[in-house]
Amino acid sequence: MKTRQHILILCLMVLGALTYAQTPVPSARDTAIFKQIDSLFIKADKHISQKQYAEALQLIDSASVIAEANYGRASRAYSGVLHYKGKLHYSRREFAMAEPFWAEEERIKCTLPETQGEKCMHAKQNLALLLRTMGKLDSASVKFNETKVLYEQLKIRDWGYAQLLNSIGNLMSDLGQFEQAIDYFQKSDTLLLQLKGQESPNNWLVRNGLATAYYKSGNYDLAEHIITDIRLKQKENAGEKNNLYVGMTLLLANIYSDLGQHDAAIQLLLQAKSIREAMEMQQTDAYANVLLNLANNYAELLQYDTAILYFCNAVGIYEKEFGRRHPGYLLARRNEGALFVKKGDWETAETILLEVLAEQKATTGIEHPSVAKIL
């Protein structure tokens, strides 16, 4: 019996040694090449953060040449090229152009033995976030769930996992599954508190999603309580000139608007408008969205001339910066058309709504709910 045990142990030791011997160890040459490529990525990432896209692309292309020449396109080195090309397009809000790069990055990292695990997991998480941003909610749900499985298999409970729970909460909220959304937000909030040992701005970001879920589900009291708390803490921590504070201000304005308190909503929206201007965001969809909300509330107060002015300004930004098929443009024009219906200006209303109908059909197809609203 002992002899058989010794033979078994010896066999296991030999197998272990063979496995270790088969594990690729980077040569001095590989280490030098990886260092060169990583240096290019670091510089490119800095340029992306500063919106210097031409400079970033030049560096990424240089890394691409090195990676492909030495390791080919199905390599870990080249997956980094795909990541940063996708990140560049994502930063420029060219989401459809980013998707194939991140999808291929995920495929490579989840296929190669040396990048399976955490690198595969993070690639899936990035792709899921992109798909949600693009409105591809079913595809995003698949990737988020695959990411969650990997986190659980690897037994990782870090900030990234808390972020994943928050992202799934946002997705559930998008899908109208508010109970599930609230559960994910609460789990994310709890984990962040455990990791940090105290409340932090990351908790407020999660509670932003929680407040939105309560708002969408019609629980205005709970939503307003969370919003008021976050606005106060964010103002004390970082002032008013930041996206979280403005976002919470807009959400509170939406609550007042839904409750018919349009004057109170307008005061909050004018505050958000001033902050966006101070942040030099006048040519962004975020600023156009504030103008659109102002127009909607003035229209509810029957102040049509003021509403039309804000509609025109919002439409102008959307059309110039994003084109006529941007969802914001179509929504602004549709609401503007509805306003002219209220005014009894049927000819102008018909012209606007027919234009929106044509663009909406071309963008989403005739069966999309937005087309039904116009018809």
Tab-separated table of C-alpha atoms in Angstrom:
chain	number	residue	atom	x	y	z
A	1	MET	CA	0.000	0.000	0.000
A	2	LYS	CA	2.779	2.405	0.943
A	3	THR	CA	4.597	1.608	-2.306
A	4	ARG	CA	1.484	2.478	-4.337
A	5	GLN	CA	1.068	5.732	-2.363
A	6	HIS	CA	4.715	6.643	-3.020
A	7	ILE	CA	4.288	5.956	-6.744
A	8	LEU	CA	1.134	8.099	-6.825
A	9	ILE	CA	2.853	10.970	-5.029
A	10	LEU	CA	5.831	10.686	-7.392
A	11	CYS	CA	3.499	10.776	-10.421
A	12	LEU	CA	1.761	13.886	-9.079
A	13	MET	CA	5.122	15.578	-8.496
A	14	VAL	CA	6.229	14.787	-12.046
A	15	LEU	CA	2.938	16.085	-13.479
A	16	GLY	CA	3.290	19.248	-11.414
A	17	ALA	CA	6.808	19.766	-12.665
A	18	LEU	CA	5.675	19.273	-16.265
A	19	THR	CA	2.812	21.733	-15.808
A	20	TYR	CA	5.196	24.302	-14.348
A	21	ALA	CA	7.611	23.740	-17.193
A	22	GLN	CA	4.822	24.353	-19.722
A	23	THR	CA	3.859	27.701	-18.136
A	24	PRO	CA	5.260	30.392	-20.442
A	25	VAL	CA	7.890	32.540	-18.779
A	26	PRO	CA	8.503	35.855	-20.578
A	27	SER	CA	11.990	36.114	-22.039
A	28	ALA	CA	14.102	39.229	-21.603
A	29	ARG	CA	13.142	40.183	-25.162
A	30	ASP	CA	9.401	39.754	-24.486
A	31	THR	CA	9.690	41.763	-21.279
A	32	ALA	CA	11.354	44.607	-23.171
A	33	ILE	CA	8.683	44.555	-25.898
A	34	PHE	CA	5.815	44.508	-23.396
A	35	LYS	CA	7.417	47.419	-21.556
A	36	GLN	CA	7.647	49.389	-24.800
A	37	ILE	CA	4.017	48.664	-25.701
A	38	ASP	CA	2.766	49.499	-22.194
A	39	SER	CA	4.658	52.801	-22.306
A	40	LEU	CA	2.837	53.706	-25.523
A	41	PHE	CA	-0.522	52.762	-23.972
A	42	ILE	CA	0.117	54.902	-20.879
A	43	LYS	CA	0.917	57.917	-23.049
A	44	ALA	CA	-2.098	57.265	-25.282
A	45	ASP	CA	-4.379	56.971	-22.250
A	46	LYS	CA	-3.197	60.365	-21.018
A	47	HIS	CA	-3.944	61.934	-24.413
A	48	ILE	CA	-7.420	60.337	-24.426
A	49	SER	CA	-8.168	61.822	-20.998
A	50	GLN	CA	-7.155	65.233	-22.387
A	51	LYS	CA	-9.246	64.681	-25.561
A	52	GLN	CA	-6.104	64.796	-27.709
A	53	TYR	CA	-7.364	62.026	-29.950
A	54	ALA	CA	-5.023	62.385	-32.933
A	55	GLU	CA	-1.976	62.098	-30.672
A	56	ALA	CA	-3.520	59.119	-28.848
A	57	LEU	CA	-4.319	57.299	-32.084
A	58	GLN	CA	-0.765	57.747	-33.350
A	59	LEU	CA	0.614	56.113	-30.203
A	60	ILE	CA	-1.932	53.272	-30.344
A	61	ASP	CA	-1.054	52.632	-33.989
A	62	SER	CA	2.623	52.456	-33.067
A	63	ALA	CA	1.820	49.885	-30.382
A	64	SER	CA	-0.311	48.003	-32.917
A	65	VAL	CA	2.599	47.661	-35.346
A	66	ILE	CA	4.884	46.300	-32.608
A	67	ALA	CA	2.281	43.910	-31.175
A	68	GLU	CA	1.223	42.495	-34.539
A	69	ALA	CA	4.764	42.099	-35.858
A	70	ASN	CA	5.940	40.208	-32.778
A	71	TYR	CA	2.882	38.275	-31.588
A	72	GLY	CA	0.113	38.509	-34.190
A	73	ARG	CA	-3.457	39.718	-33.838
A	74	ALA	CA	-4.668	36.894	-31.606
A	75	SER	CA	-2.306	37.809	-28.780
A	76	ARG	CA	-2.467	39.405	-25.362
A	77	ALA	CA	-0.336	42.286	-26.637
A	78	TYR	CA	-2.713	42.994	-29.503
A	79	SER	CA	-5.757	42.791	-27.195
A	80	GLY	CA	-4.344	45.901	-25.519
A	81	VAL	CA	-4.409	47.691	-28.884
A	82	LEU	CA	-8.078	46.749	-29.252
A	83	HIS	CA	-8.819	48.011	-25.756
A	84	TYR	CA	-7.344	51.459	-26.307
A	85	LYS	CA	-8.827	51.873	-29.770
A	86	GLY	CA	-12.216	51.100	-28.242
A	87	LYS	CA	-11.537	53.480	-25.371
A	88	LEU	CA	-10.649	56.283	-27.788
A	89	HIS	CA	-13.942	55.864	-29.653
A	90	TYR	CA	-15.857	55.546	-26.381
A	91	SER	CA	-14.368	58.820	-25.146
A	92	ARG	CA	-15.488	60.456	-28.394
A	93	ARG	CA	-18.973	58.970	-27.855
A	94	GLU	CA	-18.548	56.918	-31.029
A	95	PHE	CA	-20.079	53.895	-29.355
A	96	ALA	CA	-20.870	51.902	-32.492
A	97	MET	CA	-17.213	52.221	-33.538
A	98	ALA	CA	-15.990	51.179	-30.088
A	99	GLU	CA	-18.114	48.010	-29.952
A	100	PRO	CA	-16.193	45.793	-32.447
A	101	PHE	CA	-12.871	46.631	-30.784
A	102	TRP	CA	-14.076	45.736	-27.288
A	103	ALA	CA	-15.944	42.670	-28.527
A	104	GLU	CA	-12.766	41.337	-30.166
A	105	GLU	CA	-10.727	42.231	-27.063
A	106	GLU	CA	-13.135	40.188	-24.960
A	107	ARG	CA	-12.951	37.244	-27.358
A	108	ILE	CA	-9.143	37.177	-27.256
A	109	LYS	CA	-8.802	37.658	-23.497
A	110	CYS	CA	-11.392	35.007	-22.732
A	111	THR	CA	-9.717	32.524	-25.107
A	112	LEU	CA	-6.014	32.826	-24.245
A	113	PRO	CA	-4.987	30.834	-21.134
A	114	GLU	CA	-2.792	33.671	-19.809
A	115	THR	CA	-5.642	36.219	-19.869
A	116	GLN	CA	-8.540	34.053	-18.737
A	117	GLY	CA	-9.770	35.050	-15.308
A	118	GLU	CA	-9.552	38.676	-14.215
A	119	LYS	CA	-8.494	40.130	-17.589
A	120	CYS	CA	-11.355	38.312	-19.323
A	121	MET	CA	-13.720	39.432	-16.570
A	122	HIS	CA	-12.801	43.119	-16.918
A	123	ALA	CA	-13.093	42.939	-20.712
A	124	LYS	CA	-16.625	41.537	-20.348
A	125	GLN	CA	-17.522	44.250	-17.846
A	126	ASN	CA	-16.347	47.037	-20.172
A	127	LEU	CA	-18.248	45.537	-23.104
A	128	ALA	CA	-21.401	45.215	-20.988
A	129	LEU	CA	-21.204	48.889	-19.967
A	130	LEU	CA	-20.791	49.898	-23.600
A	131	LEU	CA	-23.742	47.788	-24.737
A	132	ARG	CA	-25.969	49.345	-22.076
A	133	THR	CA	-24.869	52.819	-23.167
A	134	MET	CA	-25.853	51.883	-26.729
A	135	GLY	CA	-29.276	50.728	-25.552
A	136	LYS	CA	-28.566	47.068	-26.375
A	137	LEU	CA	-30.032	45.999	-23.054
A	138	ASP	CA	-30.488	42.272	-23.726
A	139	SER	CA	-26.896	41.884	-24.943
A	140	ALA	CA	-25.672	43.961	-21.997
A	141	SER	CA	-27.591	41.723	-19.602
A	142	VAL	CA	-25.838	38.623	-20.989
A	143	LYS	CA	-22.374	40.169	-20.566
A	144	PHE	CA	-23.119	41.526	-17.089
A	145	ASN	CA	-24.276	38.083	-15.958
A	146	GLU	CA	-21.179	36.425	-17.458
A	147	THR	CA	-19.026	38.970	-15.605
A	148	LYS	CA	-20.857	38.313	-12.343
A	149	VAL	CA	-20.266	34.547	-12.708
A	150	LEU	CA	-16.519	35.141	-13.130
A	151	TYR	CA	-16.368	37.424	-10.078
A	152	GLU	CA	-18.097	34.753	-8.027
A	153	GLN	CA	-15.918	31.925	-9.371
A	154	LEU	CA	-12.772	33.920	-8.555
A	155	LYS	CA	-14.260	34.922	-5.177
A	156	ILE	CA	-13.460	38.591	-5.778
A	157	ARG	CA	-15.372	41.099	-3.670
A	158	ASP	CA	-13.639	44.386	-4.460
A	159	TRP	CA	-14.588	47.842	-5.723
A	160	GLY	CA	-14.984	46.409	-9.229
A	161	TYR	CA	-17.595	43.943	-7.987
A	162	ALA	CA	-19.444	46.757	-6.212
A	163	GLN	CA	-19.377	48.704	-9.476
A	164	LEU	CA	-20.736	45.639	-11.315
A	165	LEU	CA	-23.657	45.335	-8.876
A	166	ASN	CA	-24.376	49.037	-9.400
A	167	SER	CA	-24.260	48.587	-13.195
A	168	ILE	CA	-26.656	45.642	-13.065
A	169	GLY	CA	-28.932	47.778	-10.874
A	170	ASN	CA	-28.949	50.486	-13.547
A	171	LEU	CA	-29.707	47.881	-16.217
A	172	MET	CA	-32.610	46.439	-14.207
A	173	SER	CA	-33.921	49.989	-13.799
A	174	ASP	CA	-33.695	50.522	-17.567
A	175	LEU	CA	-35.691	47.320	-18.044
A	176	GLY	CA	-38.347	48.442	-15.576
A	177	GLN	CA	-37.451	45.687	-13.082
A	178	PHE	CA	-37.313	48.088	-10.144
A	179	GLU	CA	-37.404	45.607	-7.236
A	180	GLN	CA	-34.362	43.804	-8.632
A	181	ALA	CA	-32.672	47.141	-9.351
A	182	ILE	CA	-33.166	48.326	-5.769
A	183	ASP	CA	-31.768	45.034	-4.436
A	184	TYR	CA	-28.596	45.361	-6.537
A	185	PHE	CA	-28.102	49.019	-5.554
A	186	GLN	CA	-28.452	48.168	-1.863
A	187	LYS	CA	-25.953	45.300	-2.161
A	188	SER	CA	-23.475	47.588	-3.941
A	189	ASP	CA	-23.914	50.303	-1.314
A	190	THR	CA	-23.367	47.807	1.529
A	191	LEU	CA	-20.222	46.341	-0.070
A	192	LEU	CA	-18.727	49.798	-0.629
A	193	LEU	CA	-19.300	50.650	3.030
A	194	GLN	CA	-17.578	47.393	4.044
A	195	LEU	CA	-14.604	48.016	1.742
A	196	LYS	CA	-14.074	51.651	2.662
A	197	GLY	CA	-15.100	51.491	6.304
A	198	GLN	CA	-17.062	54.703	5.860
A	199	GLU	CA	-19.363	56.502	3.450
A	200	SER	CA	-17.713	57.911	0.324
A	201	PRO	CA	-18.697	59.618	-2.969
A	202	ASN	CA	-18.892	56.135	-4.527
A	203	ASN	CA	-21.827	55.407	-2.211
A	204	TRP	CA	-23.556	58.565	-3.416
A	205	LEU	CA	-23.164	57.432	-7.033
A	206	VAL	CA	-24.850	54.143	-6.155
A	207	ARG	CA	-27.602	55.957	-4.244
A	208	ASN	CA	-28.114	58.117	-7.306
A	209	GLY	CA	-29.171	54.950	-9.134
A	210	LEU	CA	-31.264	53.896	-6.146
A	211	ALA	CA	-33.060	57.255	-6.114
A	212	THR	CA	-33.677	56.962	-9.858
A	213	ALA	CA	-35.187	53.489	-9.410
A	214	TYR	CA	-37.501	54.778	-6.661
A	215	TYR	CA	-38.456	57.728	-8.897
A	216	LYS	CA	-39.195	55.541	-11.917
A	217	SER	CA	-41.306	53.207	-9.780
A	218	GLY	CA	-43.359	56.178	-8.486
A	219	ASN	CA	-41.963	56.203	-4.949
A	220	TYR	CA	-41.320	59.956	-4.931
A	221	ASP	CA	-40.957	60.331	-1.149
A	222	LEU	CA	-38.067	57.870	-0.861
A	223	ALA	CA	-36.467	59.242	-4.020
A	224	GLU	CA	-36.657	62.842	-2.758
A	225	HIS	CA	-35.210	61.855	0.631
A	226	ILE	CA	-32.157	60.227	-0.987
A	227	ILE	CA	-31.703	63.072	-3.497
A	228	THR	CA	-31.804	65.757	-0.806
A	229	ASP	CA	-29.216	63.883	1.255
A	230	ILE	CA	-26.862	63.376	-1.711
A	231	ARG	CA	-27.124	66.985	-2.924
A	232	LEU	CA	-26.247	68.283	0.530
A	233	LYS	CA	-23.267	65.942	0.978
A	234	GLN	CA	-21.985	66.448	-2.563
A	235	LYS	CA	-22.196	70.230	-2.214
A	236	GLU	CA	-20.217	70.086	1.035
A	237	ASN	CA	-17.679	67.643	-0.428
A	238	ALA	CA	-17.096	68.949	-3.961
A	239	GLY	CA	-19.290	71.994	-4.506
A	240	GLU	CA	-22.038	72.348	-7.089
A	241	LYS	CA	-19.923	72.236	-10.263
A	242	ASN	CA	-19.968	68.457	-10.777
A	243	ASN	CA	-22.146	66.013	-12.694
A	244	LEU	CA	-23.497	64.152	-9.664
A	245	TYR	CA	-24.845	67.323	-8.040
A	246	VAL	CA	-26.397	68.483	-11.314
A	247	GLY	CA	-27.821	65.023	-11.982
A	248	MET	CA	-29.517	64.957	-8.599
A	249	THR	CA	-30.852	68.481	-9.186
A	250	LEU	CA	-32.398	67.369	-12.492
A	251	LEU	CA	-33.931	64.277	-10.900
A	252	LEU	CA	-35.501	66.405	-8.166
A	253	ALA	CA	-36.846	68.743	-10.863
A	254	ASN	CA	-38.420	65.730	-12.581
A	255	ILE	CA	-40.198	64.778	-9.358
A	256	TYR	CA	-41.624	68.298	-8.926
A	257	SER	CA	-42.640	68.356	-12.595
A	258	ASP	CA	-44.450	65.010	-12.290
A	259	LEU	CA	-46.258	66.349	-9.219
A	260	GLY	CA	-47.375	69.419	-11.175
A	261	GLN	CA	-45.070	71.777	-9.257
A	262	HIS	CA	-43.655	73.336	-12.433
A	263	ASP	CA	-42.459	76.601	-10.891
A	264	ALA	CA	-40.321	74.685	-8.383
A	265	ALA	CA	-39.040	72.435	-11.181
A	266	ILE	CA	-38.081	75.457	-13.304
A	267	GLN	CA	-36.075	77.014	-10.467
A	268	LEU	CA	-34.045	73.812	-10.113
A	269	LEU	CA	-33.587	73.546	-13.885
A	270	LEU	CA	-32.364	77.137	-14.136
A	271	GLN	CA	-29.843	76.350	-11.387
A	272	ALA	CA	-28.696	73.253	-13.345
A	273	LYS	CA	-28.451	75.369	-16.520
A	274	SER	CA	-26.221	77.929	-14.785
A	275	ILE	CA	-23.942	75.205	-13.412
A	276	ARG	CA	-23.627	73.526	-16.835
A	277	GLU	CA	-22.677	76.917	-18.304
A	278	ALA	CA	-20.079	77.451	-15.582
A	279	MET	CA	-18.706	74.002	-16.485
A	280	GLU	CA	-18.543	75.106	-20.165
A	281	MET	CA	-20.901	72.350	-21.286
A	282	GLN	CA	-23.120	74.434	-23.597
A	283	GLN	CA	-22.492	72.183	-26.611
A	284	THR	CA	-23.241	68.877	-24.889
A	285	ASP	CA	-26.314	66.669	-24.841
A	286	ALA	CA	-26.384	67.116	-21.050
A	287	TYR	CA	-26.908	70.869	-21.488
A	288	ALA	CA	-29.452	70.366	-24.284
A	289	ASN	CA	-31.369	68.020	-21.978
A	290	VAL	CA	-31.663	70.789	-19.369
A	291	LEU	CA	-33.050	73.146	-22.028
A	292	LEU	CA	-35.505	70.481	-23.169
A	293	ASN	CA	-36.789	70.010	-19.621
A	294	LEU	CA	-37.151	73.766	-19.200
A	295	ALA	CA	-39.177	73.904	-22.427
A	296	ASN	CA	-41.454	71.099	-21.243
A	297	ASN	CA	-42.169	72.812	-17.923
A	298	TYR	CA	-42.808	76.238	-19.462
A	299	ALA	CA	-45.179	74.536	-21.918
A	300	GLU	CA	-47.101	73.039	-18.990
A	301	LEU	CA	-47.486	76.577	-17.588
A	302	LEU	CA	-48.803	77.682	-21.031
A	303	GLN	CA	-45.832	80.024	-21.464
A	304	TYR	CA	-45.488	78.974	-25.089
A	305	ASP	CA	-43.101	81.646	-26.354
A	306	THR	CA	-40.549	80.845	-23.654
A	307	ALA	CA	-41.030	77.111	-24.232
A	308	ILE	CA	-40.479	77.479	-27.998
A	309	LEU	CA	-37.262	79.424	-27.366
A	310	TYR	CA	-35.871	76.615	-25.190
A	311	PHE	CA	-37.046	73.937	-27.645
A	312	CYS	CA	-35.265	75.730	-30.501
A	313	ASN	CA	-32.030	76.061	-28.523
A	314	ALA	CA	-32.095	72.379	-27.501
A	315	VAL	CA	-32.874	71.241	-31.057
A	316	GLY	CA	-30.044	73.412	-32.408
A	317	ILE	CA	-27.492	71.776	-30.100
A	318	TYR	CA	-28.669	68.241	-30.812
A	319	GLU	CA	-28.704	68.801	-34.578
A	320	LYS	CA	-25.309	70.510	-34.731
A	321	GLU	CA	-23.446	68.199	-32.376
A	322	PHE	CA	-25.173	64.821	-32.846
A	323	GLY	CA	-27.377	64.895	-35.937
A	324	ARG	CA	-31.103	64.574	-36.585
A	325	ARG	CA	-31.317	60.924	-35.577
A	326	HIS	CA	-30.067	61.469	-32.035
A	327	PRO	CA	-32.772	60.436	-29.506
A	328	GLY	CA	-32.564	63.872	-27.853
A	329	TYR	CA	-33.196	65.654	-31.141
A	330	LEU	CA	-36.190	63.476	-31.950
A	331	LEU	CA	-37.672	63.889	-28.458
A	332	ALA	CA	-37.202	67.675	-28.497
A	333	ARG	CA	-38.808	68.005	-31.932
A	334	ARG	CA	-41.676	65.682	-31.000
A	335	ASN	CA	-42.419	67.713	-27.864
A	336	GLU	CA	-42.107	70.925	-29.868
A	337	GLY	CA	-44.646	69.593	-32.348
A	338	ALA	CA	-46.992	68.705	-29.492
A	339	LEU	CA	-46.689	72.274	-28.213
A	340	PHE	CA	-47.810	73.682	-31.577
A	341	VAL	CA	-50.773	71.314	-31.440
A	342	LYS	CA	-51.727	72.875	-28.093
A	343	LYS	CA	-51.374	76.333	-29.635
A	344	GLY	CA	-53.640	75.324	-32.489
A	345	ASP	CA	-50.915	75.891	-35.090
A	346	TRP	CA	-51.694	72.705	-36.994
A	347	GLU	CA	-49.584	73.467	-40.044
A	348	THR	CA	-46.356	73.967	-38.081
A	349	ALA	CA	-47.127	70.974	-35.869
A	350	GLU	CA	-47.704	68.752	-38.918
A	351	THR	CA	-44.418	69.839	-40.542
A	352	ILE	CA	-42.421	69.077	-37.388
A	353	LEU	CA	-44.109	65.767	-36.595
A	354	LEU	CA	-43.829	64.436	-40.151
A	355	GLU	CA	-40.094	65.200	-40.067
A	356	VAL	CA	-39.736	63.405	-36.736
A	357	LEU	CA	-41.777	60.462	-38.010
A	358	ALA	CA	-39.528	60.056	-41.062
A	359	GLU	CA	-36.332	60.212	-38.988
A	360	GLN	CA	-37.736	57.861	-36.337
A	361	LYS	CA	-38.781	55.270	-38.942
A	362	ALA	CA	-35.338	55.425	-40.539
A	363	THR	CA	-33.632	55.046	-37.159
A	364	THR	CA	-35.695	52.466	-35.273
A	365	GLY	CA	-38.262	51.115	-37.726
A	366	ILE	CA	-42.021	51.538	-37.890
A	367	GLU	CA	-42.766	49.196	-34.950
A	368	HIS	CA	-40.812	51.258	-32.400
A	369	PRO	CA	-43.007	52.715	-29.578
A	370	SER	CA	-41.788	56.244	-30.433
A	371	VAL	CA	-43.425	55.938	-33.878
A	372	ALA	CA	-46.725	54.934	-32.253
A	373	LYS	CA	-46.592	58.055	-30.038
A	374	ILE	CA	-46.315	60.309	-33.089
A	375	LEU	CA	-49.045	58.487	-35.019
